[in-house]
Coordinates of C-alpha atoms and ligand atoms in Angstrom, one line a residue:
X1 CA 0.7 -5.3 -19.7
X2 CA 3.1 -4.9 -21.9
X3 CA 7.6 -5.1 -20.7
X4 CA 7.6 -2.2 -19.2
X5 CA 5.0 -2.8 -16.8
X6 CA 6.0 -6.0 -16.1
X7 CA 9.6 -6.3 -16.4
X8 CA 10.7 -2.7 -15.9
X9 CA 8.5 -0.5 -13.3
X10 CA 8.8 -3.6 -10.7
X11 CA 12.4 -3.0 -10.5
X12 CA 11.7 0.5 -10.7
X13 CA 9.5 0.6 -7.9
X14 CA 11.6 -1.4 -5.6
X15 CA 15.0 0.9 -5.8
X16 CA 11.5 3.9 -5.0
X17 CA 10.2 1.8 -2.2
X18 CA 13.3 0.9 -1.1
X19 CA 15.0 4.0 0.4
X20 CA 16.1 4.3 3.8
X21 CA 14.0 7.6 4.4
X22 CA 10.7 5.0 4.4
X23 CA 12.0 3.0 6.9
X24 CA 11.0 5.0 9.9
X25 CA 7.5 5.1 8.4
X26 CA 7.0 1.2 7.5
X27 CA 8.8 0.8 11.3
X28 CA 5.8 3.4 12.3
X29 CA 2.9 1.4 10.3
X30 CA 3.9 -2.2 11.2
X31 CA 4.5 -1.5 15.0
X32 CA 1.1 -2.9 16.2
X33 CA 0.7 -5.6 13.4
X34 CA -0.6 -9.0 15.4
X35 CA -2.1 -12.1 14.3
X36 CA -2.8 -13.4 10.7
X37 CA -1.9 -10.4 8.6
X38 CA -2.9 -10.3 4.6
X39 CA -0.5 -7.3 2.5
X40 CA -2.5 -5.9 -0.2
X41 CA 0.3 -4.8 -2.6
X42 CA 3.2 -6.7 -0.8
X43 CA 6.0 -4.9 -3.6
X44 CA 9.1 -6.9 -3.3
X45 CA 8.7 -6.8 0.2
X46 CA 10.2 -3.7 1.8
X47 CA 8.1 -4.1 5.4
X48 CA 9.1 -7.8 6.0
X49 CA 11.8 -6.4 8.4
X50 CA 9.2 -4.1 10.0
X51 CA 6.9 -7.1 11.0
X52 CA 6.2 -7.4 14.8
X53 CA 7.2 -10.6 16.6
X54 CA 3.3 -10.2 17.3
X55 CA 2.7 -11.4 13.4
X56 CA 2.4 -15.1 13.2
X57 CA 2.0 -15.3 9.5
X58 CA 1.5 -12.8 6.2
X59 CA -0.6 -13.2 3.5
X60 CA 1.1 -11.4 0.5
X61 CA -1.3 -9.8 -2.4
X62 CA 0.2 -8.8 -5.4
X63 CA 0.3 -9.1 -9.3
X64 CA 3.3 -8.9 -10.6
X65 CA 5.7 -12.0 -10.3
X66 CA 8.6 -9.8 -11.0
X67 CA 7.9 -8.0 -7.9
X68 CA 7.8 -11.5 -5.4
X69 CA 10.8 -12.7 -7.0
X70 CA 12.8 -9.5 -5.8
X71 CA 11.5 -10.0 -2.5
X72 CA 12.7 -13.6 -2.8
X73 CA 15.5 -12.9 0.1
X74 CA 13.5 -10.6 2.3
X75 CA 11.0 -13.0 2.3
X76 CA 13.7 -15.8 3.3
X77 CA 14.8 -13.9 5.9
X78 CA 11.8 -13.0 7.6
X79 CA 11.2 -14.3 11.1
X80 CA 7.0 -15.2 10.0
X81 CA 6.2 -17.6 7.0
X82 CA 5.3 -15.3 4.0
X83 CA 2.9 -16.8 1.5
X84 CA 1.8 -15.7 -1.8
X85 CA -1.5 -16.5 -2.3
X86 CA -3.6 -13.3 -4.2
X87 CA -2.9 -11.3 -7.3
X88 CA -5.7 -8.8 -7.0
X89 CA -7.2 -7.1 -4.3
X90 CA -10.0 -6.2 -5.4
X91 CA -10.9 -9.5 -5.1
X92 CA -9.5 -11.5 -2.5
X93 CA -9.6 -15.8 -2.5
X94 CA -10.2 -15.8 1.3
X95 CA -13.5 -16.7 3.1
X96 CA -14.8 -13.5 5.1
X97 CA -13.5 -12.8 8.7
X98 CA -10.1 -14.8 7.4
X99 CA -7.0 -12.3 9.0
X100 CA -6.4 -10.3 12.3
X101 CA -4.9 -7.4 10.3
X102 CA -4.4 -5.7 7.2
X103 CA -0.9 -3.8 6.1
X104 CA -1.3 -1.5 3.1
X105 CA 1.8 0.3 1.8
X106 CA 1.4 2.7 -0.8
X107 CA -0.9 0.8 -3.1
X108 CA -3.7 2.2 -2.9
X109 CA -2.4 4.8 -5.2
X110 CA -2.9 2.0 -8.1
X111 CA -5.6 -0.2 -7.6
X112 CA -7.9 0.6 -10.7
X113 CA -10.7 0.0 -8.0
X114 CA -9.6 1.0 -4.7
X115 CA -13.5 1.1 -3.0
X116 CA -13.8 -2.4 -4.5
X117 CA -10.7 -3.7 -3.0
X118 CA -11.1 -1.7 0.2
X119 CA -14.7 -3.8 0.8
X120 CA -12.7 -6.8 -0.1
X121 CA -9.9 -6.1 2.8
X122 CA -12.8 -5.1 5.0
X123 CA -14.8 -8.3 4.3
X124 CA -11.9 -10.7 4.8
X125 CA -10.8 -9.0 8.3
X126 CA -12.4 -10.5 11.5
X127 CA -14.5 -7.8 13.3
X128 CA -12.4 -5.3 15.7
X129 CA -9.4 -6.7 13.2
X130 CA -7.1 -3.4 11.8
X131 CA -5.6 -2.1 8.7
X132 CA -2.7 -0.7 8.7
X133 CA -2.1 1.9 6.0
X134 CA 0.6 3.8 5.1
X135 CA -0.4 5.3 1.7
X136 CA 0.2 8.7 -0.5
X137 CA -2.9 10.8 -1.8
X138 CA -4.9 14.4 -2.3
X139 CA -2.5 16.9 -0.5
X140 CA -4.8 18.7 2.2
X141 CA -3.5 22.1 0.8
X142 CA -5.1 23.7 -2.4
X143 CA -1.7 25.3 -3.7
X144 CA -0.6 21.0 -4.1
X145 CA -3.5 19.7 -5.5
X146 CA -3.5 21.6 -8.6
X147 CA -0.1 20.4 -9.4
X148 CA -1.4 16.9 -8.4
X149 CA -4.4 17.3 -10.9
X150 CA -2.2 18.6 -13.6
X151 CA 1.1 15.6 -13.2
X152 CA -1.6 13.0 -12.3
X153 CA -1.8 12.0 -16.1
X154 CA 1.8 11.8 -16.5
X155 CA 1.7 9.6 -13.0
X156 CA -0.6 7.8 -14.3
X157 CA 1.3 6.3 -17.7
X158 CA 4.7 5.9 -15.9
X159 CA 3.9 4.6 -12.8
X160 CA 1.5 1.7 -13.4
X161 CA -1.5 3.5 -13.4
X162 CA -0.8 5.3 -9.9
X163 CA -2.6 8.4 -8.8
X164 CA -2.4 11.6 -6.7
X165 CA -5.7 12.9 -6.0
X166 CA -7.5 9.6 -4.2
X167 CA -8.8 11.3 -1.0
X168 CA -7.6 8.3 1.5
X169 CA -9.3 8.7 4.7
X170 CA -12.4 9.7 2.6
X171 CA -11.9 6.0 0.9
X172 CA -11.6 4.0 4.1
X173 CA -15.0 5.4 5.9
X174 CA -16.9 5.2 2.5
X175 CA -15.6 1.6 2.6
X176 CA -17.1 1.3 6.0
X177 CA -13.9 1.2 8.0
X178 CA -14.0 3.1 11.6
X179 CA -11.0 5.6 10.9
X180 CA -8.5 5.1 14.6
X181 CA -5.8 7.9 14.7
X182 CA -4.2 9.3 11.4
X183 CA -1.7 11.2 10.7
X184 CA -1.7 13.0 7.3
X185 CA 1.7 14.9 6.6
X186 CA 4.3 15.9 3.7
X187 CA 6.9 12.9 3.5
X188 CA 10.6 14.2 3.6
X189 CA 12.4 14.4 0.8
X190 CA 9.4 14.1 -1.1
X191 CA 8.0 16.4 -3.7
X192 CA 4.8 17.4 -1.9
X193 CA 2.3 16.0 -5.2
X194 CA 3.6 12.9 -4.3
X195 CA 4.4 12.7 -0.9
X196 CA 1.1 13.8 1.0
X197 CA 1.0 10.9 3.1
X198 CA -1.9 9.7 5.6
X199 CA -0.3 7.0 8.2
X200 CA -2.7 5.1 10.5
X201 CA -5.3 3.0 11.3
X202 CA -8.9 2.1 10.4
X203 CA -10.8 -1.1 12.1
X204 CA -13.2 -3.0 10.4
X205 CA -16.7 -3.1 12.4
Ligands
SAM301 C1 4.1 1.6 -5.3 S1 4.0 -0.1 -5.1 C2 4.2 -0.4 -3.3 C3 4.7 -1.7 -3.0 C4 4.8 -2.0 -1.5 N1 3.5 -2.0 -0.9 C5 5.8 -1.1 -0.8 O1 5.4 -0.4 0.1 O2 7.0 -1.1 -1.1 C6 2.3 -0.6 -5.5 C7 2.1 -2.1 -5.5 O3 0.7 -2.3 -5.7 C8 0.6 -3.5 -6.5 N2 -0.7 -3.6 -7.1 C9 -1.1 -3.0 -8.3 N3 -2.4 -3.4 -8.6 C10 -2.8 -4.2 -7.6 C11 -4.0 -4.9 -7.3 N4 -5.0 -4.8 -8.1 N5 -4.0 -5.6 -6.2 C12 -2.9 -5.7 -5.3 N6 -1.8 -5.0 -5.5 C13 -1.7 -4.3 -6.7 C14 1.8 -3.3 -7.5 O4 2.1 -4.4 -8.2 C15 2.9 -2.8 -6.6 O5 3.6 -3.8 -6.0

């Protein structure tokens, strides 16, 4: 990765992340976080305020050092200890049935494997344990997903390899997850290529 990827598009992303209009939707994906949580793609750490007094302790994912350095006061301020400890998650250090709950924001956009990483988040969660995702994908109207298929490209170079067109809730029961209630819809203030979002649950059996 070269300084724009690892220099530039973390600080990027976190003034994108970091908008008040998400806030409602972290508060909306973190409510019934409990236990031992691991974040796949933990950003500079926009849903630290969002964790439930439930949440004993995070396990942050994610590559870029830029990015956990920007958290660096969110992550002091949290009322849980916050631990870095995984750069990739498609393929997690942790010993199988390790957390209570997985918390995925918006990264799954940008995992070059996403089934791979999804089998890893499944294998590390206890059986009955819960992730919480919160992630943008394939629009479920036609008319949207040919502008996703043609700006996916440009998506693609700028933003770190992100995409449009991965069909979430298609990902999560190929990965073998049990899908719990899910709510797909257009985000606000969003262009509609890039904000169809699915919010919900899906347990690991
Ligand atoms: C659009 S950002 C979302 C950040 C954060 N989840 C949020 O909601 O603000 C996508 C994140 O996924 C991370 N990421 C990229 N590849 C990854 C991988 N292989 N494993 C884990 N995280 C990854 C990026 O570094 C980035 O922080």
């Amino acid at each position: 990765m070269g300084f724009y990827g690892e220099q530039v598009l973390p600080r990027i992303i976190d003034k994108a992340c970091g908008t008040k209009t998400a806030e409602p939707l972290r508060r909306r994906v973190c409510a019934d976080l409990a236990g031992d949580v691991i974040e796949l793609g933990f950003g500079s750490g926009h849903n630290v305020p969002f964790y439930p007094a439930a949440v004993t302790r995070v396990t942050a994912v994610e590559p870029s050092d830029v990015g956990w350095r920007l958290a660096a006061g969110r992550v002091r301020a949290a009322t849980v200890p916050v631990q870095r400890s995984g750069l990739d998650g498609q393929s997690l250090p942790f010993p199988d049935d390790s957390f209570d709950a997985a918390l995925s924001t918006w990264t799954l956009c940008t995992i070059p494997d996403v089934g791979a990483a999804l089998r890893e988040v499944r294998r590390v969660l206890r059986p009955g344990g819960t992730l919480h995702f919160l992630e943008h994908g394939l629009a479920p109207d036609e008319r949207v997903r040919r502008w996703q298929r043609r700006l996916e490209p440009v998506e693609y170079r700028l933003v770190g390899g992100c995409h449009f067109t991965r069909p979430i809730v298609d990902l999560l029961t190929a990965a073998g997850f049990t899908l719990g209630e899910v709510d797909v819809f257009y985000e606000q203030g969003a262009p509609k290529f890039a904000g169809a979002d699915s919010l919900g649950t899906a347990v690991s059996p």
